[in-house]
GROMACS .gro file of C-alpha atoms in nm:
model
  405
    1MET     CA    1  -2.450   2.693  -0.915
    2SER     CA    2  -2.413   2.324  -1.002
    3ARG     CA    3  -2.233   2.214  -1.317
    4VAL     CA    4  -2.363   1.962  -1.572
    5MET     CA    5  -2.104   1.741  -1.743
    6GLU     CA    6  -2.167   1.599  -2.087
    7ARG     CA    7  -2.052   1.237  -2.086
    8ASP     CA    8  -2.192   0.916  -2.231
    9VAL     CA    9  -2.126   0.713  -1.918
   10ILE     CA   10  -2.054   0.771  -1.549
   11ILE     CA   11  -1.858   0.490  -1.385
   12VAL     CA   12  -1.856   0.458  -1.007
   13GLY     CA   13  -1.555   0.262  -0.876
   14GLY     CA   14  -1.185   0.308  -0.942
   15GLY     CA   15  -1.074  -0.051  -0.874
   16LEU     CA   16  -0.976  -0.286  -1.153
   17ASN     CA   17  -1.314  -0.318  -1.327
   18GLY     CA   18  -1.385   0.057  -1.332
   19PRO     CA   19  -1.078   0.166  -1.533
   20LEU     CA   20  -1.100  -0.145  -1.751
   21THR     CA   21  -1.462  -0.058  -1.834
   22ALA     CA   22  -1.364   0.300  -1.918
   23LEU     CA   23  -1.092   0.179  -2.156
   24ALA     CA   24  -1.316  -0.077  -2.327
   25LEU     CA   25  -1.592   0.180  -2.377
   26ALA     CA   26  -1.342   0.437  -2.503
   27GLN     CA   27  -1.234   0.190  -2.771
   28ALA     CA   28  -1.604   0.163  -2.863
   29GLY     CA   29  -1.616   0.543  -2.900
   30LEU     CA   30  -1.785   0.626  -2.568
   31ARG     CA   31  -1.674   0.899  -2.328
   32SER     CA   32  -1.679   0.839  -1.955
   33THR     CA   33  -1.621   1.001  -1.619
   34LEU     CA   34  -1.489   0.765  -1.351
   35LEU     CA   35  -1.550   0.848  -0.984
   36ASP     CA   36  -1.396   0.704  -0.668
   37ALA     CA   37  -1.415   0.827  -0.310
   38ARG     CA   38  -1.061   0.712  -0.231
   39PRO     CA   39  -0.753   0.925  -0.300
   40ARG     CA   40  -0.545   0.850  -0.611
   41ALA     CA   41  -0.246   0.766  -0.389
   42ASP     CA   42  -0.428   0.452  -0.268
   43PHE     CA   43  -0.400   0.310  -0.620
   44ASP     CA   44  -0.041   0.404  -0.706
   45ASP     CA   45   0.166   0.214  -0.446
   46PRO     CA   46   0.440   0.025  -0.640
   47ALA     CA   47   0.536  -0.203  -0.347
   48PHE     CA   48   0.474  -0.576  -0.379
   49ASP     CA   49   0.204  -0.671  -0.129
   50GLY     CA   50   0.136  -1.030  -0.235
   51ARG     CA   51  -0.186  -0.960  -0.428
   52SER     CA   52  -0.196  -1.120  -0.773
   53TYR     CA   53  -0.461  -1.225  -1.023
   54ALA     CA   54  -0.503  -1.540  -1.230
   55MET     CA   55  -0.599  -1.390  -1.566
   56ALA     CA   56  -0.751  -1.652  -1.796
   57LEU     CA   57  -0.642  -1.656  -2.160
   58GLY     CA   58  -0.971  -1.488  -2.256
   59SER     CA   59  -0.898  -1.204  -2.013
   60VAL     CA   60  -0.543  -1.168  -2.145
   61ARG     CA   61  -0.695  -1.125  -2.491
   62VAL     CA   62  -0.897  -0.832  -2.357
   63LEU     CA   63  -0.586  -0.669  -2.212
   64ARG     CA   64  -0.407  -0.721  -2.542
   65ALA     CA   65  -0.696  -0.578  -2.747
   66LEU     CA   66  -0.696  -0.266  -2.527
   67GLY     CA   67  -0.322  -0.212  -2.579
   68LEU     CA   68  -0.225  -0.301  -2.221
   69TRP     CA   69  -0.054  -0.637  -2.258
   70ASP     CA   70   0.276  -0.519  -2.409
   71GLY     CA   71   0.350  -0.330  -2.088
   72LEU     CA   72   0.245  -0.620  -1.864
   73GLU     CA   73   0.383  -0.927  -2.039
   74ASP     CA   74   0.737  -0.901  -1.903
   75HIS     CA   75   0.599  -0.896  -1.548
   76ALA     CA   76   0.348  -1.180  -1.597
   77GLN     CA   77   0.393  -1.553  -1.538
   78PRO     CA   78   0.225  -1.793  -1.782
   79MET     CA   79   0.025  -2.081  -1.632
   80THR     CA   80   0.087  -2.371  -1.866
   81ALA     CA   81  -0.076  -2.641  -1.653
   82ILE     CA   82  -0.307  -2.693  -1.355
   83ARG     CA   83  -0.298  -2.982  -1.109
   84ALA     CA   84  -0.599  -3.033  -0.879
   85SER     CA   85  -0.593  -3.294  -0.602
   86ASP     CA   86  -0.764  -3.396  -0.281
   87GLY     CA   87  -0.548  -3.401   0.031
   88ARG     CA   88  -0.495  -3.336   0.399
   89ALA     CA   89  -0.221  -3.147   0.581
   90GLY     CA   90   0.091  -3.357   0.618
   91GLU     CA   91  -0.024  -3.629   0.378
   92GLY     CA   92   0.053  -3.472   0.043
   93ALA     CA   93  -0.163  -3.480  -0.269
   94SER     CA   94  -0.366  -3.783  -0.371
   95PRO     CA   95  -0.218  -3.978  -0.666
   96LEU     CA   96  -0.566  -3.960  -0.826
   97HIS     CA   97  -0.585  -3.601  -0.945
   98LEU     CA   98  -0.688  -3.375  -1.231
   99ALA     CA   99  -0.413  -3.272  -1.473
  100PHE     CA  100  -0.481  -2.993  -1.724
  101ASP     CA  101  -0.222  -2.879  -1.982
  102ALA     CA  102  -0.265  -2.586  -2.221
  103ALA     CA  103  -0.099  -2.778  -2.504
  104GLU     CA  104  -0.405  -3.006  -2.519
  105ILE     CA  105  -0.610  -2.721  -2.663
  106GLY     CA  106  -0.328  -2.587  -2.882
  107GLN     CA  107  -0.252  -2.285  -2.664
  108PRO     CA  108   0.079  -2.179  -2.503
  109TYR     CA  109  -0.091  -2.117  -2.167
  110MET     CA  110  -0.428  -2.125  -1.994
  111GLY     CA  111  -0.374  -1.793  -1.826
  112GLN     CA  112  -0.122  -1.550  -1.684
  113MET     CA  113  -0.053  -1.449  -1.325
  114VAL     CA  114  -0.036  -1.070  -1.299
  115GLU     CA  115   0.058  -0.885  -0.982
  116ASP     CA  116  -0.167  -0.607  -0.860
  117ARG     CA  117   0.126  -0.363  -0.840
  118HIS     CA  118   0.167  -0.394  -1.220
  119LEU     CA  119  -0.194  -0.431  -1.338
  120ARG     CA  120  -0.352  -0.144  -1.144
  121PRO     CA  121  -0.101   0.128  -1.247
  122ALA     CA  122  -0.115   0.009  -1.609
  123LEU     CA  123  -0.494   0.054  -1.616
  124LEU     CA  124  -0.478   0.400  -1.459
  125ALA     CA  125  -0.194   0.518  -1.686
  126ALA     CA  126  -0.392   0.409  -1.993
  127CYS     CA  127  -0.697   0.599  -1.864
  128ASP     CA  128  -0.484   0.909  -1.801
  129ALA     CA  129  -0.364   0.894  -2.161
  130ASP     CA  130  -0.710   0.864  -2.318
  131PRO     CA  131  -0.889   1.197  -2.378
  132ARG     CA  132  -1.227   1.021  -2.373
  133ILE     CA  133  -1.179   0.930  -2.005
  134GLU     CA  134  -1.191   1.162  -1.706
  135MET     CA  135  -1.097   1.022  -1.366
  136ARG     CA  136  -1.195   1.196  -1.043
  137PHE     CA  137  -1.067   1.057  -0.715
  138ASP     CA  138  -1.155   1.191  -0.368
  139THR     CA  139  -1.508   1.226  -0.509
  140GLU     CA  140  -1.792   1.063  -0.321
  141VAL     CA  141  -2.131   0.997  -0.482
  142THR     CA  142  -2.403   1.124  -0.248
  143GLY     CA  143  -2.709   1.045  -0.460
  144GLN     CA  144  -2.832   0.924  -0.796
  145GLU     CA  145  -3.147   0.961  -1.003
  146ALA     CA  146  -3.262   0.752  -1.297
  147ASP     CA  147  -3.347   1.058  -1.505
  148GLY     CA  148  -3.044   1.110  -1.722
  149PRO     CA  149  -2.904   0.972  -1.497
  150LEU     CA  150  -2.814   1.257  -1.266
  151ILE     CA  151  -2.542   1.187  -1.010
  152ARG     CA  152  -2.488   1.405  -0.705
  153VAL     CA  153  -2.138   1.437  -0.568
  154GLU     CA  154  -1.996   1.653  -0.289
  155ALA     CA  155  -2.092   2.019  -0.265
  156GLY     CA  156  -2.412   1.949  -0.457
  157GLU     CA  157  -2.246   1.914  -0.796
  158MET     CA  158  -2.459   1.728  -1.052
  159LEU     CA  159  -2.309   1.508  -1.323
  160GLU     CA  160  -2.518   1.386  -1.615
  161ALA     CA  161  -2.480   1.100  -1.862
  162ALA     CA  162  -2.688   0.854  -2.061
  163LEU     CA  163  -2.586   0.561  -1.842
  164LEU     CA  164  -2.454   0.493  -1.491
  165LEU     CA  165  -2.227   0.192  -1.431
  166GLY     CA  166  -2.167   0.044  -1.088
  167CYS     CA  167  -1.815  -0.099  -1.067
  168ASP     CA  168  -1.797  -0.041  -0.692
  169GLY     CA  169  -1.767  -0.393  -0.549
  170ARG     CA  170  -1.984  -0.635  -0.354
  171ALA     CA  171  -2.112  -0.365  -0.120
  172SER     CA  172  -2.203  -0.153  -0.423
  173GLY     CA  173  -2.353   0.181  -0.323
  174THR     CA  174  -2.470   0.219  -0.683
  175ALA     CA  175  -2.680  -0.098  -0.654
  176ASN     CA  176  -2.805  -0.008  -0.306
  177ARG     CA  177  -2.920   0.340  -0.413
  178ALA     CA  178  -3.106   0.181  -0.707
  179GLY     CA  179  -3.283  -0.061  -0.473
  180ILE     CA  180  -3.123  -0.372  -0.627
  181LYS     CA  181  -3.129  -0.660  -0.378
  182ARG     CA  182  -2.872  -0.938  -0.347
  183MET     CA  183  -2.905  -1.310  -0.282
  184GLY     CA  184  -2.652  -1.564  -0.167
  185ARG     CA  185  -2.491  -1.682   0.152
  186ALA     CA  186  -2.181  -1.645   0.364
  187TYR     CA  187  -1.954  -1.951   0.361
  188GLY     CA  188  -1.818  -1.919   0.713
  189GLN     CA  189  -1.478  -1.932   0.542
  190SER     CA  190  -1.209  -1.671   0.487
  191ALA     CA  191  -0.927  -1.659   0.234
  192LEU     CA  192  -0.574  -1.602   0.359
  193VAL     CA  193  -0.384  -1.437   0.075
  194CYS     CA  194  -0.007  -1.406   0.060
  195ALA     CA  195   0.294  -1.481  -0.160
  196VAL     CA  196   0.589  -1.706  -0.086
  197GLU     CA  197   0.940  -1.748  -0.217
  198HIS     CA  198   1.046  -2.110  -0.261
  199ALA     CA  199   1.365  -2.303  -0.326
  200LYS     CA  200   1.249  -2.507  -0.627
  201PRO     CA  201   1.100  -2.382  -0.958
  202HIS     CA  202   0.725  -2.407  -1.014
  203ASN     CA  203   0.762  -2.460  -1.392
  204GLY     CA  204   0.450  -2.254  -1.459
  205VAL     CA  205   0.220  -2.511  -1.297
  206ALA     CA  206  -0.071  -2.398  -1.077
  207HIS     CA  207  -0.184  -2.630  -0.798
  208GLN     CA  208  -0.517  -2.660  -0.619
  209PHE     CA  209  -0.522  -2.874  -0.306
  210PHE     CA  210  -0.868  -2.952  -0.170
  211MET     CA  211  -0.832  -2.961   0.209
  212PRO     CA  212  -1.112  -3.042   0.460
  213ALA     CA  213  -1.136  -2.677   0.573
  214GLY     CA  214  -1.127  -2.542   0.217
  215PRO     CA  215  -0.903  -2.526  -0.091
  216LEU     CA  216  -0.542  -2.409  -0.105
  217ALA     CA  217  -0.441  -2.258  -0.440
  218ILE     CA  218  -0.070  -2.224  -0.521
  219LEU     CA  219  -0.032  -2.002  -0.826
  220PRO     CA  220   0.302  -1.938  -1.004
  221LEU     CA  221   0.456  -1.591  -1.013
  222LYS     CA  222   0.773  -1.465  -1.184
  223GLY     CA  223   1.085  -1.633  -1.051
  224ASN     CA  224   1.071  -1.880  -0.765
  225ARG     CA  225   0.763  -1.721  -0.611
  226SER     CA  226   0.399  -1.825  -0.585
  227SER     CA  227   0.075  -1.656  -0.482
  228LEU     CA  228  -0.138  -1.842  -0.228
  229VAL     CA  229  -0.512  -1.834  -0.164
  230TRP     CA  230  -0.556  -2.045   0.149
  231THR     CA  231  -0.912  -2.110   0.272
  232GLU     CA  232  -0.992  -2.177   0.639
  233SER     CA  233  -1.291  -2.120   0.867
  234ASP     CA  234  -1.344  -1.756   0.964
  235ALA     CA  235  -1.222  -1.814   1.321
  236THR     CA  236  -0.914  -2.013   1.217
  237ALA     CA  237  -0.821  -1.762   0.946
  238ALA     CA  238  -0.836  -1.475   1.196
  239GLU     CA  239  -0.612  -1.666   1.436
  240LEU     CA  240  -0.363  -1.759   1.164
  241ASN     CA  241  -0.340  -1.409   1.024
  242ALA     CA  242  -0.256  -1.273   1.371
  243LEU     CA  243   0.035  -1.516   1.419
  244PRO     CA  244   0.399  -1.413   1.388
  245GLU     CA  245   0.549  -1.494   1.049
  246ALA     CA  246   0.745  -1.800   1.170
  247ASP     CA  247   0.438  -1.958   1.329
  248TYR     CA  248   0.227  -1.882   1.022
  249LEU     CA  249   0.479  -2.061   0.801
  250ASP     CA  250   0.499  -2.359   1.038
  251ILE     CA  251   0.125  -2.417   0.989
  252LEU     CA  252   0.138  -2.351   0.615
  253ARG     CA  253   0.426  -2.589   0.533
  254PRO     CA  254   0.247  -2.922   0.597
  255ARG     CA  255  -0.051  -2.797   0.393
  256MET     CA  256   0.167  -2.706   0.094
  257GLY     CA  257   0.399  -3.004   0.118
  258ASP     CA  258   0.764  -2.986   0.016
  259PHE     CA  259   0.739  -3.010  -0.364
  260LEU     CA  260   0.860  -2.647  -0.393
  261GLY     CA  261   1.128  -2.685  -0.125
  262ASP     CA  262   1.159  -2.449   0.170
  263ILE     CA  263   0.936  -2.140   0.169
  264ALA     CA  264   0.948  -1.786   0.306
  265LEU     CA  265   0.685  -1.512   0.299
  266ALA     CA  266   0.715  -1.241   0.033
  267GLY     CA  267   0.512  -0.924   0.077
  268THR     CA  268   0.229  -0.876   0.322
  269ARG     CA  269  -0.055  -1.104   0.437
  270HIS     CA  270  -0.425  -1.040   0.382
  271THR     CA  271  -0.752  -1.207   0.474
  272TYR     CA  272  -1.109  -1.158   0.353
  273PRO     CA  273  -1.441  -1.334   0.418
  274LEU     CA  274  -1.592  -1.551   0.146
  275ALA     CA  275  -1.952  -1.545   0.029
  276LEU     CA  276  -2.170  -1.620  -0.271
  277THR     CA  277  -2.355  -1.304  -0.369
  278LEU     CA  278  -2.556  -1.234  -0.684
  279ALA     CA  279  -2.747  -0.917  -0.766
  280ALA     CA  280  -3.118  -0.983  -0.827
  281SER     CA  281  -3.080  -0.777  -1.144
  282PHE     CA  282  -2.770  -0.654  -1.326
  283ILE     CA  283  -2.963  -0.354  -1.459
  284ALA     CA  284  -3.207  -0.081  -1.353
  285PRO     CA  285  -3.331   0.230  -1.534
  286ARG     CA  286  -3.022   0.380  -1.701
  287LEU     CA  287  -2.794   0.169  -1.483
  288ALA     CA  288  -2.586  -0.149  -1.515
  289LEU     CA  289  -2.366  -0.338  -1.270
  290VAL     CA  290  -2.024  -0.478  -1.361
  291GLY     CA  291  -1.790  -0.720  -1.184
  292ASP     CA  292  -1.820  -0.769  -0.809
  293ALA     CA  293  -2.103  -0.516  -0.795
  294ALA     CA  294  -2.307  -0.774  -0.988
  295HIS     CA  295  -2.165  -1.101  -0.854
  296GLY     CA  296  -1.921  -1.247  -0.606
  297ILE     CA  297  -1.823  -1.614  -0.608
  298HIS     CA  298  -1.595  -1.850  -0.416
  299PRO     CA  299  -1.232  -1.820  -0.532
  300ILE     CA  300  -1.210  -2.200  -0.569
  301ALA     CA  301  -1.176  -2.176  -0.949
  302GLY     CA  302  -0.995  -1.840  -0.963
  303GLN     CA  303  -1.269  -1.696  -1.185
  304GLY     CA  304  -1.380  -1.388  -0.987
  305LEU     CA  305  -1.188  -1.120  -1.179
  306ASN     CA  306  -1.226  -1.313  -1.504
  307LEU     CA  307  -1.606  -1.295  -1.475
  308GLY     CA  308  -1.573  -0.919  -1.433
  309VAL     CA  309  -1.349  -0.890  -1.739
  310ARG     CA  310  -1.608  -1.082  -1.940
  311ASP     CA  311  -1.875  -0.842  -1.812
  312VAL     CA  312  -1.664  -0.551  -1.936
  313ALA     CA  313  -1.609  -0.708  -2.278
  314ALA     CA  314  -1.978  -0.795  -2.320
  315LEU     CA  315  -2.091  -0.449  -2.211
  316ALA     CA  316  -1.851  -0.277  -2.453
  317HIS     CA  317  -1.977  -0.507  -2.731
  318VAL     CA  318  -2.344  -0.430  -2.657
  319LEU     CA  319  -2.302  -0.056  -2.607
  320GLY     CA  320  -2.071  -0.017  -2.907
  321ASP     CA  321  -2.319  -0.190  -3.135
  322ALA     CA  322  -2.607   0.014  -2.991
  323ARG     CA  323  -2.423   0.341  -3.051
  324ALA     CA  324  -2.339   0.234  -3.408
  325ARG     CA  325  -2.711   0.174  -3.470
  326GLY     CA  326  -2.802   0.514  -3.330
  327GLU     CA  327  -2.971   0.375  -3.016
  328ASP     CA  328  -2.980   0.546  -2.678
  329ILE     CA  329  -2.733   0.332  -2.481
  330GLY     CA  330  -2.923   0.374  -2.154
  331THR     CA  331  -3.259   0.237  -2.268
  332PRO     CA  332  -3.404  -0.095  -2.141
  333PRO     CA  333  -3.373  -0.288  -2.470
  334VAL     CA  334  -2.998  -0.217  -2.483
  335LEU     CA  335  -2.935  -0.297  -2.118
  336GLU     CA  336  -3.142  -0.616  -2.139
  337ARG     CA  337  -2.901  -0.746  -2.404
  338TYR     CA  338  -2.616  -0.707  -2.158
  339GLN     CA  339  -2.810  -0.876  -1.878
  340ARG     CA  340  -2.917  -1.170  -2.096
  341TRP     CA  341  -2.558  -1.222  -2.203
  342ARG     CA  342  -2.403  -1.213  -1.856
  343ARG     CA  343  -2.645  -1.302  -1.578
  344PHE     CA  344  -2.697  -1.672  -1.656
  345ASP     CA  345  -2.323  -1.726  -1.707
  346THR     CA  346  -2.228  -1.567  -1.376
  347ALA     CA  347  -2.507  -1.741  -1.184
  348ALA     CA  348  -2.404  -2.077  -1.330
  349MET     CA  349  -2.041  -2.022  -1.235
  350GLY     CA  350  -2.140  -1.903  -0.887
  351TYR     CA  351  -2.353  -2.206  -0.811
  352ALA     CA  352  -2.099  -2.444  -0.968
  353THR     CA  353  -1.819  -2.314  -0.743
  354ASP     CA  354  -2.061  -2.327  -0.450
  355ALA     CA  355  -2.132  -2.695  -0.522
  356VAL     CA  356  -1.762  -2.781  -0.557
  357ASN     CA  357  -1.684  -2.606  -0.229
  358ARG     CA  358  -1.961  -2.802  -0.052
  359LEU     CA  359  -1.836  -3.130  -0.202
  360PHE     CA  360  -1.468  -3.080  -0.117
  361SER     CA  361  -1.466  -2.873   0.204
  362ASN     CA  362  -1.520  -3.167   0.438
  363ASP     CA  363  -1.337  -3.473   0.568
  364ASN     CA  364  -1.610  -3.731   0.507
  365PRO     CA  365  -1.421  -4.053   0.414
  366ILE     CA  366  -1.690  -4.171   0.170
  367LEU     CA  367  -1.699  -3.838  -0.012
  368ARG     CA  368  -1.319  -3.820  -0.007
  369ALA     CA  369  -1.289  -4.160  -0.176
  370GLY     CA  370  -1.553  -4.064  -0.432
  371ARG     CA  371  -1.380  -3.733  -0.505
  372ARG     CA  372  -1.049  -3.899  -0.571
  373ILE     CA  373  -1.198  -4.164  -0.799
  374GLY     CA  374  -1.396  -3.896  -0.986
  375MET     CA  375  -1.091  -3.676  -1.044
  376GLY     CA  376  -0.889  -3.972  -1.165
  377ALA     CA  377  -1.167  -4.070  -1.405
  378ILE     CA  378  -1.206  -3.721  -1.552
  379SER     CA  379  -0.831  -3.690  -1.592
  380ALA     CA  380  -0.839  -4.009  -1.802
  381MET     CA  381  -1.113  -3.875  -2.037
  382PRO     CA  382  -0.957  -3.651  -2.306
  383LEU     CA  383  -1.282  -3.486  -2.421
  384ALA     CA  384  -1.392  -3.397  -2.066
  385ARG     CA  385  -1.041  -3.280  -1.981
  386ARG     CA  386  -1.023  -3.049  -2.282
  387ARG     CA  387  -1.365  -2.905  -2.193
  388PHE     CA  388  -1.237  -2.820  -1.845
  389ILE     CA  389  -0.921  -2.665  -1.991
  390ARG     CA  390  -1.116  -2.442  -2.230
  391GLU     CA  391  -1.346  -2.338  -1.944
  392ALA     CA  392  -1.047  -2.251  -1.723
  393ALA     CA  393  -0.893  -2.054  -2.011
  394GLY     CA  394  -1.213  -1.852  -2.059
  395LEU     CA  395  -1.269  -1.974  -2.414
  396THR     CA  396  -1.618  -2.125  -2.387
  397GLY     CA  397  -1.959  -1.973  -2.456
  398ASP     CA  398  -2.051  -1.672  -2.667
  399LEU     CA  399  -1.733  -1.460  -2.661
  400PRO     CA  400  -1.749  -1.080  -2.696
  401ARG     CA  401  -1.528  -0.928  -2.967
  402LEU     CA  402  -1.257  -0.824  -2.721
  403MET     CA  403  -1.213  -1.188  -2.615
  404GLN     CA  404  -1.207  -1.348  -2.957
  405GLY     CA  405  -0.834  -1.301  -3.016
   0.00000   0.00000   0.00000
């Protein structure tokens, strides 16, 4: 006989956004069951594999508000400045560039670089410690119904809650089963992700080089290490990722330049295809999508995870207020508040990064000259520069309580 579980929320997806959502909702007084088809061991590997996240100041505030930051701060690297420039391999950065410094907005940093091997275990340990959260790995969702909603998992077991949350990535099964369509396009580009050790200190400065094939982000990690997100065409990225380490580095060096001295790979290499993808709706009957399940954007501005964190903070704000007013948290009026808050913001960011990628991912000499002049002009305008800094730090717009500091 099937078993019915009494929970406020069922969360599908055990990646970063799933546990973060569970913790934010627990702080708002809501109980959740988190489901993931993968085994728990897939999430607990302490080895450094090169994956890291640029957490904007607004996202760091969320981690702090949820009691997570004290355990992460010693492992995190503050980003105190960003330098963005147009360039080509072997030529170095253009002297006309964008320079952003956190001190201009009275903050000690614009964001923090946090390694996956520290962030993921911290989220899961906090969920383990919270009695309002149940996590079930090795548990595949086989069906869902809007009535309740009722969720079917293996062996016919039925789980019931007031609301279902899809935190299960860009190929979200939760969205697919609800009939939510997606729009967007593939870029024909892939991101090569790795970390390097280097001879010279980075001084907490993040760099973005706009190359003809796509941007190269060099993001500071603890010590003399940096995380790289290197964009190339799909075919070139596949070829590069298959190269021996020495050959890979030989191609990377002229793209990075020598401002950090000699480099060596640290951890493993990864590659993933890039696309713009936006769910036609972030909600359905008794269902809401969070993070990559709702939107996926180009990594050109490093805002992918930060958009998901803002989703989490907004959803916790909306659902917490609804519960305090005695509302059913799964009803359309409540879920519409979440969608109104988040969908325009994510669509605007998605299309803005799409436009920047189109403008910079080419070697047209006229566009290249215009880009360089434009970046130099913006860098010389204090008001525009501070607006960009606040945007990069995640401090613009209507901030949910968890992000207000």
